[in-house]
Short mmCIF file of C-alpha atoms and ligand atoms in Angstrom, two decimals:
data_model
loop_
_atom_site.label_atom_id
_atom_site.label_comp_id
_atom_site.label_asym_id
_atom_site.label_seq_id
_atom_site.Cartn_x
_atom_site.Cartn_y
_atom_site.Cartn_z
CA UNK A 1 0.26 -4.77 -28.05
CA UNK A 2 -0.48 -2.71 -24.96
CA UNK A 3 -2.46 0.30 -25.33
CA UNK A 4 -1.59 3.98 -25.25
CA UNK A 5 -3.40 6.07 -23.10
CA UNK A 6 -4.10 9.86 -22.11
CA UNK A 7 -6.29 9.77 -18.97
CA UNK A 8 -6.96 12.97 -16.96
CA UNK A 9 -7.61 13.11 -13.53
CA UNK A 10 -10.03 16.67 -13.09
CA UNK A 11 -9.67 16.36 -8.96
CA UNK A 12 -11.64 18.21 -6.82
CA UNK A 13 -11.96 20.94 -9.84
CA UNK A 14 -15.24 22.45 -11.77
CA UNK A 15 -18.34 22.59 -10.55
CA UNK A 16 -21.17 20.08 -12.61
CA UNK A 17 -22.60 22.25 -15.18
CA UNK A 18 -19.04 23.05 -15.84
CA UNK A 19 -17.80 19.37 -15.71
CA UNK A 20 -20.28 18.79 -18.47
CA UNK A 21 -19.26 21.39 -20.74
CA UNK A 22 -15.93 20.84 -21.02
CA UNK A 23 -16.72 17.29 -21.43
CA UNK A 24 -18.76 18.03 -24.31
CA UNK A 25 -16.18 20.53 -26.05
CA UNK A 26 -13.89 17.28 -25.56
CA UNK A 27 -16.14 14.85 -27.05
CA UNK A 28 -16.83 17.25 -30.09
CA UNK A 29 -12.84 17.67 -30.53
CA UNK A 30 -12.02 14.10 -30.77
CA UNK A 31 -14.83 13.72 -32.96
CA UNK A 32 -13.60 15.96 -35.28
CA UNK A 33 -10.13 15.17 -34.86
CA UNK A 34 -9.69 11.36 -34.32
CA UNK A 35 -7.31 10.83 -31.18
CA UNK A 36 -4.07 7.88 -32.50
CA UNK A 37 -4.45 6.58 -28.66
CA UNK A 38 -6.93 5.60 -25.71
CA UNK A 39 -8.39 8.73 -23.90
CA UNK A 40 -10.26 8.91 -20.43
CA UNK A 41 -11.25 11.40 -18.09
CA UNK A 42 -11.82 10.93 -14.37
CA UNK A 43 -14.42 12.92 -13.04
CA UNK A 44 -15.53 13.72 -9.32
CA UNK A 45 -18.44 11.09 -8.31
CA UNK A 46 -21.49 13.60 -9.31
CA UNK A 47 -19.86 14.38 -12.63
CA UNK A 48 -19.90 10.72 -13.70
CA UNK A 49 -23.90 10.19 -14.79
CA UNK A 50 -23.91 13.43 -16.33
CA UNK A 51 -20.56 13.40 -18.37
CA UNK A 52 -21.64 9.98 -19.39
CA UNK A 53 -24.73 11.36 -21.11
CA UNK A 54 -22.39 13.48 -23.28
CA UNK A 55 -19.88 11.35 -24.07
CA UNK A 56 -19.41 8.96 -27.09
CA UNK A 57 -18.44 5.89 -24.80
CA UNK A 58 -16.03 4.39 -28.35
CA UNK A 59 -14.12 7.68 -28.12
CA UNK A 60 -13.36 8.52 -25.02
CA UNK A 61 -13.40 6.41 -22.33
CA UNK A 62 -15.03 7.55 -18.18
CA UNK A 63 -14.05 7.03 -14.78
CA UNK A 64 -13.76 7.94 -11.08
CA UNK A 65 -11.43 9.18 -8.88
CA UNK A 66 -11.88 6.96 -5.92
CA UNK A 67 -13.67 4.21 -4.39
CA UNK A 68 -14.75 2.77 -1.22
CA UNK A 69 -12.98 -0.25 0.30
CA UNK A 70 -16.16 -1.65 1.54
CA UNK A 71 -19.46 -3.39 -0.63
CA UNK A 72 -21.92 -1.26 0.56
CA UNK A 73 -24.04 -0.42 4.23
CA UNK A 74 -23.31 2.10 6.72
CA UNK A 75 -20.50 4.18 5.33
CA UNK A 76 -21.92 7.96 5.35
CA UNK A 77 -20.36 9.60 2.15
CA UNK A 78 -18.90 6.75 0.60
CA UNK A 79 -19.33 5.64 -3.28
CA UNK A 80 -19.00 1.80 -4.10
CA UNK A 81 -17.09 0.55 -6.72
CA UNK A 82 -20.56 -1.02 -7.98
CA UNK A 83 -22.23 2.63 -8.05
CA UNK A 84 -19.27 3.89 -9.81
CA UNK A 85 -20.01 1.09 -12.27
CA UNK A 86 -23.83 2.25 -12.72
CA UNK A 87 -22.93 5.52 -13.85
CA UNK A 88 -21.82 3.98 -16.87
CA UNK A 89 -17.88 4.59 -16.06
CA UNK A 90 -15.78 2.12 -16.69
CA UNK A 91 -12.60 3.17 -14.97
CA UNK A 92 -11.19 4.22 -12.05
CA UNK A 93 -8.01 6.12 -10.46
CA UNK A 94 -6.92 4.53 -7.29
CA UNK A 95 -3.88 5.04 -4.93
CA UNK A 96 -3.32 8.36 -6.32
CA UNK A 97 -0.47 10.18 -3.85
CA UNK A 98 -3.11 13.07 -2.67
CA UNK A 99 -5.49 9.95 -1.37
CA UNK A 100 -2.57 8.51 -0.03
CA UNK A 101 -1.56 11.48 2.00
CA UNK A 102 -4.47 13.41 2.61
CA UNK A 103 -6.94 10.66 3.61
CA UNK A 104 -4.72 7.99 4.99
CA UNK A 105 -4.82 5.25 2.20
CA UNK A 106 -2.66 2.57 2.92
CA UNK A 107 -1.57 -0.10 0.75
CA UNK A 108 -3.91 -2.67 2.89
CA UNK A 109 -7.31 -0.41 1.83
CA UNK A 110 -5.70 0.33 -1.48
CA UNK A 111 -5.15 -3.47 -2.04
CA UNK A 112 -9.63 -3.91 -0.66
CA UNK A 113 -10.32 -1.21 -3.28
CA UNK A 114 -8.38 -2.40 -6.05
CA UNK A 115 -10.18 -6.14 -5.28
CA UNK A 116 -13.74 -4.42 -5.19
CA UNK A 117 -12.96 -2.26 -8.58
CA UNK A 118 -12.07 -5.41 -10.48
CA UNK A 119 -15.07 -7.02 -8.50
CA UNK A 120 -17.32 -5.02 -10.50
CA UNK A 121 -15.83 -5.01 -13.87
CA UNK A 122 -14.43 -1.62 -13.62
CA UNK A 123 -10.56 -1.44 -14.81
CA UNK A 124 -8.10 0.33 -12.50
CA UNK A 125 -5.77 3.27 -13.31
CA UNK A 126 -3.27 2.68 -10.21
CA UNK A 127 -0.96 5.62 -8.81
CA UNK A 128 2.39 4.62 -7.51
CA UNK A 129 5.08 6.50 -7.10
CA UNK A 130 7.99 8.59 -4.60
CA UNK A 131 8.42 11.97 -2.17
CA UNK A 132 11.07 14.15 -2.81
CA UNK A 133 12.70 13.01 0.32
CA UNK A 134 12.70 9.11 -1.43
CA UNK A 135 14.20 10.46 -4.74
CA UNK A 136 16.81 12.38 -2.75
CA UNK A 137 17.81 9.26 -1.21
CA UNK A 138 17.86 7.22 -4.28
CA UNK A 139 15.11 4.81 -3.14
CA UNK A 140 12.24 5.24 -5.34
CA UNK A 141 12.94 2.01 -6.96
CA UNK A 142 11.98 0.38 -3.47
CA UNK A 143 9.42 2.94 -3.11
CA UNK A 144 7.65 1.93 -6.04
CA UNK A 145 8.29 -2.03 -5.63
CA UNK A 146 6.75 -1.62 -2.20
CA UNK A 147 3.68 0.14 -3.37
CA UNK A 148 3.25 -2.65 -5.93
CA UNK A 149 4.08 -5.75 -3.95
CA UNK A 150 1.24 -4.33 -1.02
CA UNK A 151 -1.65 -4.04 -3.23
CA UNK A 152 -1.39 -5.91 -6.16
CA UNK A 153 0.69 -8.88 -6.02
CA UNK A 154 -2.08 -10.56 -4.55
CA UNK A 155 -3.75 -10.47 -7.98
CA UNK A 156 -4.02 -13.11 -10.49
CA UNK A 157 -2.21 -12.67 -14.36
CA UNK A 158 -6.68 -12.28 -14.84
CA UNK A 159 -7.08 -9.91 -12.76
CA UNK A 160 -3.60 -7.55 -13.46
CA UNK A 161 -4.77 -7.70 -17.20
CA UNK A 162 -7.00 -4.77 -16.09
CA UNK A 163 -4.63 -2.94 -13.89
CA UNK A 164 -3.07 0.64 -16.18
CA UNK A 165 -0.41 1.49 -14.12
CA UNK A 166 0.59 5.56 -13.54
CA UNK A 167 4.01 6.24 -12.24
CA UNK A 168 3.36 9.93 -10.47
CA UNK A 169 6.97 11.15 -8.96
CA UNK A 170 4.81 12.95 -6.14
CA UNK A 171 7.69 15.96 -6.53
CA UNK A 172 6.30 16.39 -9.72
CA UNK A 173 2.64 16.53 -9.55
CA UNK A 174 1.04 19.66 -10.10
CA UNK A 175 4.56 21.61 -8.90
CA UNK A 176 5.62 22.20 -12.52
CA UNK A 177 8.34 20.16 -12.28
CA UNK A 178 8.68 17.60 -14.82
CA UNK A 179 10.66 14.41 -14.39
CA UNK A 180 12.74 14.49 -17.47
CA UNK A 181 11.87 11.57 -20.06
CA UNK A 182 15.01 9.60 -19.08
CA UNK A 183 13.93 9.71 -15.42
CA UNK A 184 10.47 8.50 -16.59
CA UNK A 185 11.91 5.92 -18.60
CA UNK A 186 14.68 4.68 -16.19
CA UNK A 187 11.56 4.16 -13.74
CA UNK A 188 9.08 2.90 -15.92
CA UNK A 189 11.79 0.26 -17.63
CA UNK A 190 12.00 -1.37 -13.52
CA UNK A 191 8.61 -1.42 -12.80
CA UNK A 192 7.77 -2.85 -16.25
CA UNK A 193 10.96 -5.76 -14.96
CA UNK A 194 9.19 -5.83 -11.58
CA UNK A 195 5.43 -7.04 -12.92
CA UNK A 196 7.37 -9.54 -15.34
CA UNK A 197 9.04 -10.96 -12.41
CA UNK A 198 5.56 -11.84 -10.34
CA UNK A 199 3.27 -11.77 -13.25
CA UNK A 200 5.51 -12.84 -15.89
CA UNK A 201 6.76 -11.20 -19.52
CA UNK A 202 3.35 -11.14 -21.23
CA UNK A 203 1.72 -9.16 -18.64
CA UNK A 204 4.81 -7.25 -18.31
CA UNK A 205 4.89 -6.66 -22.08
CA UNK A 206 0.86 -5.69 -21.89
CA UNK A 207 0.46 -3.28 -19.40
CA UNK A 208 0.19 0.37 -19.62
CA UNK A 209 2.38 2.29 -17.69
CA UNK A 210 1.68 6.26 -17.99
CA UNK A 211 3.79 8.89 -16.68
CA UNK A 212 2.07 11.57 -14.36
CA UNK A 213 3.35 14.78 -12.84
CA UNK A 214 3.29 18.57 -14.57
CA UNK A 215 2.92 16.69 -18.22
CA UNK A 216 1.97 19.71 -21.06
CA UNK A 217 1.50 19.73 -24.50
CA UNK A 218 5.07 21.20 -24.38
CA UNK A 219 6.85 17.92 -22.62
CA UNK A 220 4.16 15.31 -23.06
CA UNK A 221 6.18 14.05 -27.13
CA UNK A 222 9.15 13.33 -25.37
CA UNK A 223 8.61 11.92 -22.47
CA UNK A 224 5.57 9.74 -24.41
CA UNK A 225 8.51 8.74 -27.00
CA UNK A 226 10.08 6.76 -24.81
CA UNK A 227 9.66 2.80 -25.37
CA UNK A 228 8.46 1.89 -21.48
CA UNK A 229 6.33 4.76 -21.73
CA UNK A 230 2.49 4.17 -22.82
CA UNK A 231 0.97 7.85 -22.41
CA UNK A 232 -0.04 10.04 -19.27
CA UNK A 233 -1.94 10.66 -15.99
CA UNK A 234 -2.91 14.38 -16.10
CA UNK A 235 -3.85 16.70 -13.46
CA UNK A 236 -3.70 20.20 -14.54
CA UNK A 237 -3.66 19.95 -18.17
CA UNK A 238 -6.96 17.99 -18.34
CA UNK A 239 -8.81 20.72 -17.16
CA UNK A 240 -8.68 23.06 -20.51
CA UNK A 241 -9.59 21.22 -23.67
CA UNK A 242 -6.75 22.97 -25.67
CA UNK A 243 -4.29 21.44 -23.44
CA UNK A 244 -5.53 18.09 -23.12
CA UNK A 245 -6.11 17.91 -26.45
CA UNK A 246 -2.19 19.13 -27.23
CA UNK A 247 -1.16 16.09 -24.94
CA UNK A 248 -3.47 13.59 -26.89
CA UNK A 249 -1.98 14.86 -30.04
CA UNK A 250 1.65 14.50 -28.38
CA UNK A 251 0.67 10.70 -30.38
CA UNK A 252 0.51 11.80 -33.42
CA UNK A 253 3.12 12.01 -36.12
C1 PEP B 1 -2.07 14.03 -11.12
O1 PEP B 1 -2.45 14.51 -10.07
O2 PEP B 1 -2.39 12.86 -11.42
C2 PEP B 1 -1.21 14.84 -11.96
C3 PEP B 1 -0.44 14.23 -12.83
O3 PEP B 1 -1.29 16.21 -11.79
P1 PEP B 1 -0.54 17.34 -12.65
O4 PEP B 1 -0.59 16.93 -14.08
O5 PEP B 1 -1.31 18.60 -12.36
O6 PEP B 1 0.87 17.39 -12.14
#
């Protein structure tokens, strides 16, 4: 049975002592109130040691943002997939659409970072997913296959076991607009036929595949009701513990 997961992705947002805090107002919510599905947050690299301090590690679940595509050396301001790992996080987001637009991330140093991630035992929350302009021109489905086929099909059936896959329709991220749950599903139903055809049904049938883009405590029980969808990426939402809370509880009865 795959899992179901709410994993939110705090970006470049609050400042440490504030990362902390809300972690800790989190971790004291789910303690009190038992989530029915996985939950992980994604911190900024400095967060990482100190939110791991606060957190109960069988509750909720830490990782990064990012990684570098290289081991380790003379990279000025990069973090290795291994010093993610010290912190005590155990995840982290890669290929998300602002790294792949902002900082040039192509599939080739997506497919390196992905390698060095599993490398070290961390499991990967991968971001794939179409512009406006794609949607417009019906071609997300090739979008998406594209994105998949450059930086993961050189995995083994091993190594995809610890892939979580987030489908993020880039129109929808942090603009408010939602794709509706049959859009999510439509898309989530192909890629889910797309890993069974290289990795086969089983890892087809096991992998998580969360939606991402504007999801609310409002939207999040629909969309999450549908059968080829296994919870959400969230941006916005993750950053007030009411909200991410409402979307956790978007699992429960
Ligand atoms: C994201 O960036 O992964 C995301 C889903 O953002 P938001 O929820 O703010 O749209």
């Amino acid at each position: 049975m795959r899992k179901k997961i709410v994993a939110g992705n705090w970006k470049m947002n609050l400042n440490l002592q504030e990362g902390v805090a809300l972690a800790t107002e989190l971790n004291a919510a789910l303690t009190a109130d038992k989530p029915n599905c996985d939950v992980v947050i994604c911190t900024p690299f400095i967060h990482l040691a100190s939110v791991a301090n606060v957190l109960d590690a069988n509750l909720i679940g830490l990782g990064a943002e990012n990684c570098a595509d290289k081991v380790s050396g003379a990279y000025t301001g990069e973090v290795s997939a291994a010093m993610v790992k010290s912190t005590g996080a155990q995840y982290v987001i890669l290929g998300h659409s602002e790294r792949r637009a902002y900082y040039g991330e192509t599939a080739e140093i997506l497919k390196e970072k992905v390698n060095l991630a599993l490398a070290n035992g961390l499991k990967v929350i991968f971001c794939i997913g179409e512009v406006l302009e794609e949607r417009e021109a019906e071609k997300q489905n090739e979008v998406v296959k594209a994105q998949l086929e450059g930086s993961l099909f050189d995995l083994t059936a091993e190594q995809f076991s610890n892939i979580i896959l987030a489908y993020e329709p880039v129109w929808a991220i942090g603009t408010g607009k939602t794709a509706t749950a049959e859009q999510a599903e439509e898309m989530h139903a192909f890629i889910r036929s797309t890993i069974a055809d290289k990795f086969g049904a089983e890892a087809a049938e096991n992998v998580s595949i969360l939606y991402g883009g504007s999801c609310k405590p409002s939207n999040a029980k629909e969309i999450f009701a549908k059968p080829n969808v296994d919870g959400g990426l969230i941006g916005g939402a993750a950053l007030k513990c009411a909200d991410f809370k409402g979307i956790i509880d978007a699992w429960k009865a």
